């Protein structure tokens, strides 16, 4: 009986391919786990994603993530929202480290770059676009206004 993928003729050969979506999911989860990251995705994509998440009861770990995957290397682009008061350069450095480590450990791909676009700063206590997109309400117009007729 063979152990560790080897038989009596030597190691078993074959090819393993990793889909871009797998690498994007790993990158998204690793980025979200970084302290100081409030959300992933920018502006309208984040708002539409929040509505989709509420409808489907799940969140998309690839929101705000774009990857290019080759045979041995990967490049990652991230859109993030940081918490107010956090050092953006420190958060970005930690994201790069977390993302590269997670992708490397899980896929053995070399991460050649992690580009980060900071699209917004979240201020605690203020409703953000995600919350507004999921809770829009229609209020009646005040009596006597043109819209009340």
mmCIF file of C-alpha atoms in Angstrom:
data_model
loop_
_atom_site.group_PDB
_atom_site.id
_atom_site.type_symbol
_atom_site.label_atom_id
_atom_site.label_comp_id
_atom_site.label_asym_id
_atom_site.label_seq_id
_atom_site.Cartn_x
_atom_site.Cartn_y
_atom_site.Cartn_z
ATOM 1 C CA UNK A 1 0.000 0.000 0.000
ATOM 2 C CA UNK A 2 1.351 3.436 -0.952
ATOM 3 C CA UNK A 3 1.777 6.330 1.463
ATOM 4 C CA UNK A 4 1.970 10.076 0.856
ATOM 5 C CA UNK A 5 0.904 9.873 -2.783
ATOM 6 C CA UNK A 6 3.620 7.401 -3.765
ATOM 7 C CA UNK A 7 3.342 3.919 -5.136
ATOM 8 C CA UNK A 8 6.034 1.314 -5.769
ATOM 9 C CA UNK A 9 6.956 3.117 -9.009
ATOM 10 C CA UNK A 10 7.589 6.485 -7.305
ATOM 11 C CA UNK A 11 5.459 9.559 -6.656
ATOM 12 C CA UNK A 12 2.090 9.708 -8.350
ATOM 13 C CA UNK A 13 2.101 12.464 -10.947
ATOM 14 C CA UNK A 14 -0.734 14.730 -11.872
ATOM 15 C CA UNK A 15 -1.788 18.320 -12.163
ATOM 16 C CA UNK A 16 -3.660 20.407 -9.623
ATOM 17 C CA UNK A 17 -5.468 23.512 -10.787
ATOM 18 C CA UNK A 18 -6.843 26.131 -8.438
ATOM 19 C CA UNK A 19 -9.708 28.308 -9.629
ATOM 20 C CA UNK A 20 -9.421 32.084 -9.384
ATOM 21 C CA UNK A 21 -12.565 32.071 -7.232
ATOM 22 C CA UNK A 22 -10.833 29.853 -4.663
ATOM 23 C CA UNK A 23 -7.895 32.254 -4.389
ATOM 24 C CA UNK A 24 -10.309 35.220 -4.211
ATOM 25 C CA UNK A 25 -12.236 33.566 -1.375
ATOM 26 C CA UNK A 26 -9.040 32.892 0.586
ATOM 27 C CA UNK A 27 -7.858 36.478 0.043
ATOM 28 C CA UNK A 28 -11.230 37.942 1.056
ATOM 29 C CA UNK A 29 -11.456 35.951 4.262
ATOM 30 C CA UNK A 30 -7.847 36.730 5.212
ATOM 31 C CA UNK A 31 -8.372 40.451 4.575
ATOM 32 C CA UNK A 32 -11.622 40.560 6.585
ATOM 33 C CA UNK A 33 -9.907 38.900 9.542
ATOM 34 C CA UNK A 34 -7.444 41.794 9.745
ATOM 35 C CA UNK A 35 -7.951 44.197 12.620
ATOM 36 C CA UNK A 36 -8.990 47.636 11.378
ATOM 37 C CA UNK A 37 -10.879 46.387 8.311
ATOM 38 C CA UNK A 38 -14.531 47.379 8.601
ATOM 39 C CA UNK A 39 -15.788 46.103 5.244
ATOM 40 C CA UNK A 40 -14.734 45.000 1.799
ATOM 41 C CA UNK A 41 -15.827 46.510 -1.496
ATOM 42 C CA UNK A 42 -16.336 50.036 -2.593
ATOM 43 C CA UNK A 43 -19.398 52.241 -2.693
ATOM 44 C CA UNK A 44 -22.192 50.891 -4.838
ATOM 45 C CA UNK A 45 -20.803 47.337 -5.000
ATOM 46 C CA UNK A 46 -20.780 47.210 -1.204
ATOM 47 C CA UNK A 47 -24.340 48.549 -0.983
ATOM 48 C CA UNK A 48 -25.653 46.104 -3.588
ATOM 49 C CA UNK A 49 -23.752 43.276 -1.915
ATOM 50 C CA UNK A 50 -25.321 44.115 1.436
ATOM 51 C CA UNK A 51 -28.803 43.900 -0.063
ATOM 52 C CA UNK A 52 -27.906 40.579 -1.730
ATOM 53 C CA UNK A 53 -26.497 39.280 1.584
ATOM 54 C CA UNK A 54 -29.699 40.157 3.433
ATOM 55 C CA UNK A 55 -31.851 38.447 0.811
ATOM 56 C CA UNK A 56 -29.730 35.287 0.619
ATOM 57 C CA UNK A 57 -28.737 35.189 4.318
ATOM 58 C CA UNK A 58 -25.067 34.787 3.409
ATOM 59 C CA UNK A 59 -22.170 37.064 2.683
ATOM 60 C CA UNK A 60 -19.887 37.004 -0.337
ATOM 61 C CA UNK A 61 -16.277 36.558 0.766
ATOM 62 C CA UNK A 62 -15.080 37.708 -2.651
ATOM 63 C CA UNK A 63 -16.718 41.143 -2.484
ATOM 64 C CA UNK A 64 -14.011 43.750 -3.028
ATOM 65 C CA UNK A 65 -11.506 41.137 -4.217
ATOM 66 C CA UNK A 66 -10.001 40.662 -7.662
ATOM 67 C CA UNK A 67 -7.263 38.132 -8.379
ATOM 68 C CA UNK A 68 -5.064 37.081 -11.245
ATOM 69 C CA UNK A 69 -3.807 33.532 -10.878
ATOM 70 C CA UNK A 70 -1.048 31.932 -12.903
ATOM 71 C CA UNK A 71 0.496 28.490 -12.635
ATOM 72 C CA UNK A 72 2.742 29.393 -9.700
ATOM 73 C CA UNK A 73 1.913 32.995 -8.774
ATOM 74 C CA UNK A 74 -1.042 35.160 -7.827
ATOM 75 C CA UNK A 75 -1.724 38.891 -7.660
ATOM 76 C CA UNK A 76 -4.528 40.329 -5.538
ATOM 77 C CA UNK A 77 -6.443 43.640 -5.670
ATOM 78 C CA UNK A 78 -8.569 44.573 -2.656
ATOM 79 C CA UNK A 79 -11.086 47.369 -2.038
ATOM 80 C CA UNK A 80 -11.512 48.028 1.678
ATOM 81 C CA UNK A 81 -13.146 50.301 4.237
ATOM 82 C CA UNK A 82 -11.056 50.958 7.348
ATOM 83 C CA UNK A 83 -12.198 51.825 10.852
ATOM 84 C CA UNK A 84 -11.694 55.475 11.797
ATOM 85 C CA UNK A 85 -8.630 55.952 13.969
ATOM 86 C CA UNK A 86 -6.693 53.017 12.538
ATOM 87 C CA UNK A 87 -3.344 53.579 10.847
ATOM 88 C CA UNK A 88 -4.090 52.867 7.200
ATOM 89 C CA UNK A 89 -0.474 51.987 6.455
ATOM 90 C CA UNK A 90 -0.395 49.511 9.381
ATOM 91 C CA UNK A 91 -3.713 47.955 8.356
ATOM 92 C CA UNK A 92 -2.515 47.640 4.741
ATOM 93 C CA UNK A 93 0.773 46.043 5.839
ATOM 94 C CA UNK A 94 -1.105 43.509 7.994
ATOM 95 C CA UNK A 95 -3.577 42.747 5.202
ATOM 96 C CA UNK A 96 -0.703 42.057 2.791
ATOM 97 C CA UNK A 97 0.917 39.734 5.300
ATOM 98 C CA UNK A 98 -2.333 37.886 6.148
ATOM 99 C CA UNK A 99 -3.396 37.485 2.517
ATOM 100 C CA UNK A 100 0.009 36.308 1.284
ATOM 101 C CA UNK A 101 0.360 33.859 4.173
ATOM 102 C CA UNK A 102 -3.135 32.386 3.750
ATOM 103 C CA UNK A 103 -2.848 31.979 -0.022
ATOM 104 C CA UNK A 104 0.659 30.551 0.283
ATOM 105 C CA UNK A 105 -0.313 28.050 2.980
ATOM 106 C CA UNK A 106 -3.471 26.867 1.281
ATOM 107 C CA UNK A 107 -2.403 26.867 -2.369
ATOM 108 C CA UNK A 108 1.424 26.985 -2.426
ATOM 109 C CA UNK A 109 1.112 29.901 -4.872
ATOM 110 C CA UNK A 110 3.589 32.750 -4.538
ATOM 111 C CA UNK A 111 1.758 36.031 -3.978
ATOM 112 C CA UNK A 112 3.655 38.615 -6.009
ATOM 113 C CA UNK A 113 1.541 41.621 -5.016
ATOM 114 C CA UNK A 114 -1.419 42.668 -2.927
ATOM 115 C CA UNK A 115 -2.782 46.035 -4.060
ATOM 116 C CA UNK A 116 -5.110 47.783 -1.634
ATOM 117 C CA UNK A 117 -7.542 50.592 -2.415
ATOM 118 C CA UNK A 118 -8.990 52.248 0.671
ATOM 119 C CA UNK A 119 -12.414 53.431 -0.482
ATOM 120 C CA UNK A 120 -13.833 54.799 2.758
ATOM 121 C CA UNK A 121 -13.400 55.234 6.500
ATOM 122 C CA UNK A 122 -16.096 53.915 8.810
ATOM 123 C CA UNK A 123 -17.019 56.114 11.746
ATOM 124 C CA UNK A 124 -18.619 54.121 14.551
ATOM 125 C CA UNK A 125 -22.177 55.138 15.280
ATOM 126 C CA UNK A 126 -22.931 56.383 11.775
ATOM 127 C CA UNK A 127 -25.032 54.334 9.428
ATOM 128 C CA UNK A 128 -23.032 53.260 6.444
ATOM 129 C CA UNK A 129 -24.155 52.540 2.885
ATOM 130 C CA UNK A 130 -24.630 48.842 3.673
ATOM 131 C CA UNK A 131 -27.086 49.577 6.451
ATOM 132 C CA UNK A 132 -28.912 52.224 4.459
ATOM 133 C CA UNK A 133 -29.233 49.957 1.430
ATOM 134 C CA UNK A 134 -30.848 47.262 3.537
ATOM 135 C CA UNK A 135 -33.218 49.529 5.486
ATOM 136 C CA UNK A 136 -34.589 52.151 3.149
ATOM 137 C CA UNK A 137 -38.001 53.257 4.304
ATOM 138 C CA UNK A 138 -40.556 55.428 2.626
ATOM 139 C CA UNK A 139 -41.870 58.137 4.914
ATOM 140 C CA UNK A 140 -45.129 59.910 4.132
ATOM 141 C CA UNK A 141 -44.759 63.516 3.037
ATOM 142 C CA UNK A 142 -45.817 66.118 5.585
ATOM 143 C CA UNK A 143 -49.422 67.313 5.313
ATOM 144 C CA UNK A 144 -49.770 70.293 3.064
ATOM 145 C CA UNK A 145 -46.701 69.488 0.943
ATOM 146 C CA UNK A 146 -46.991 68.933 -2.802
ATOM 147 C CA UNK A 147 -46.067 65.243 -2.387
ATOM 148 C CA UNK A 148 -48.966 64.634 0.040
ATOM 149 C CA UNK A 149 -51.620 65.411 -2.581
#
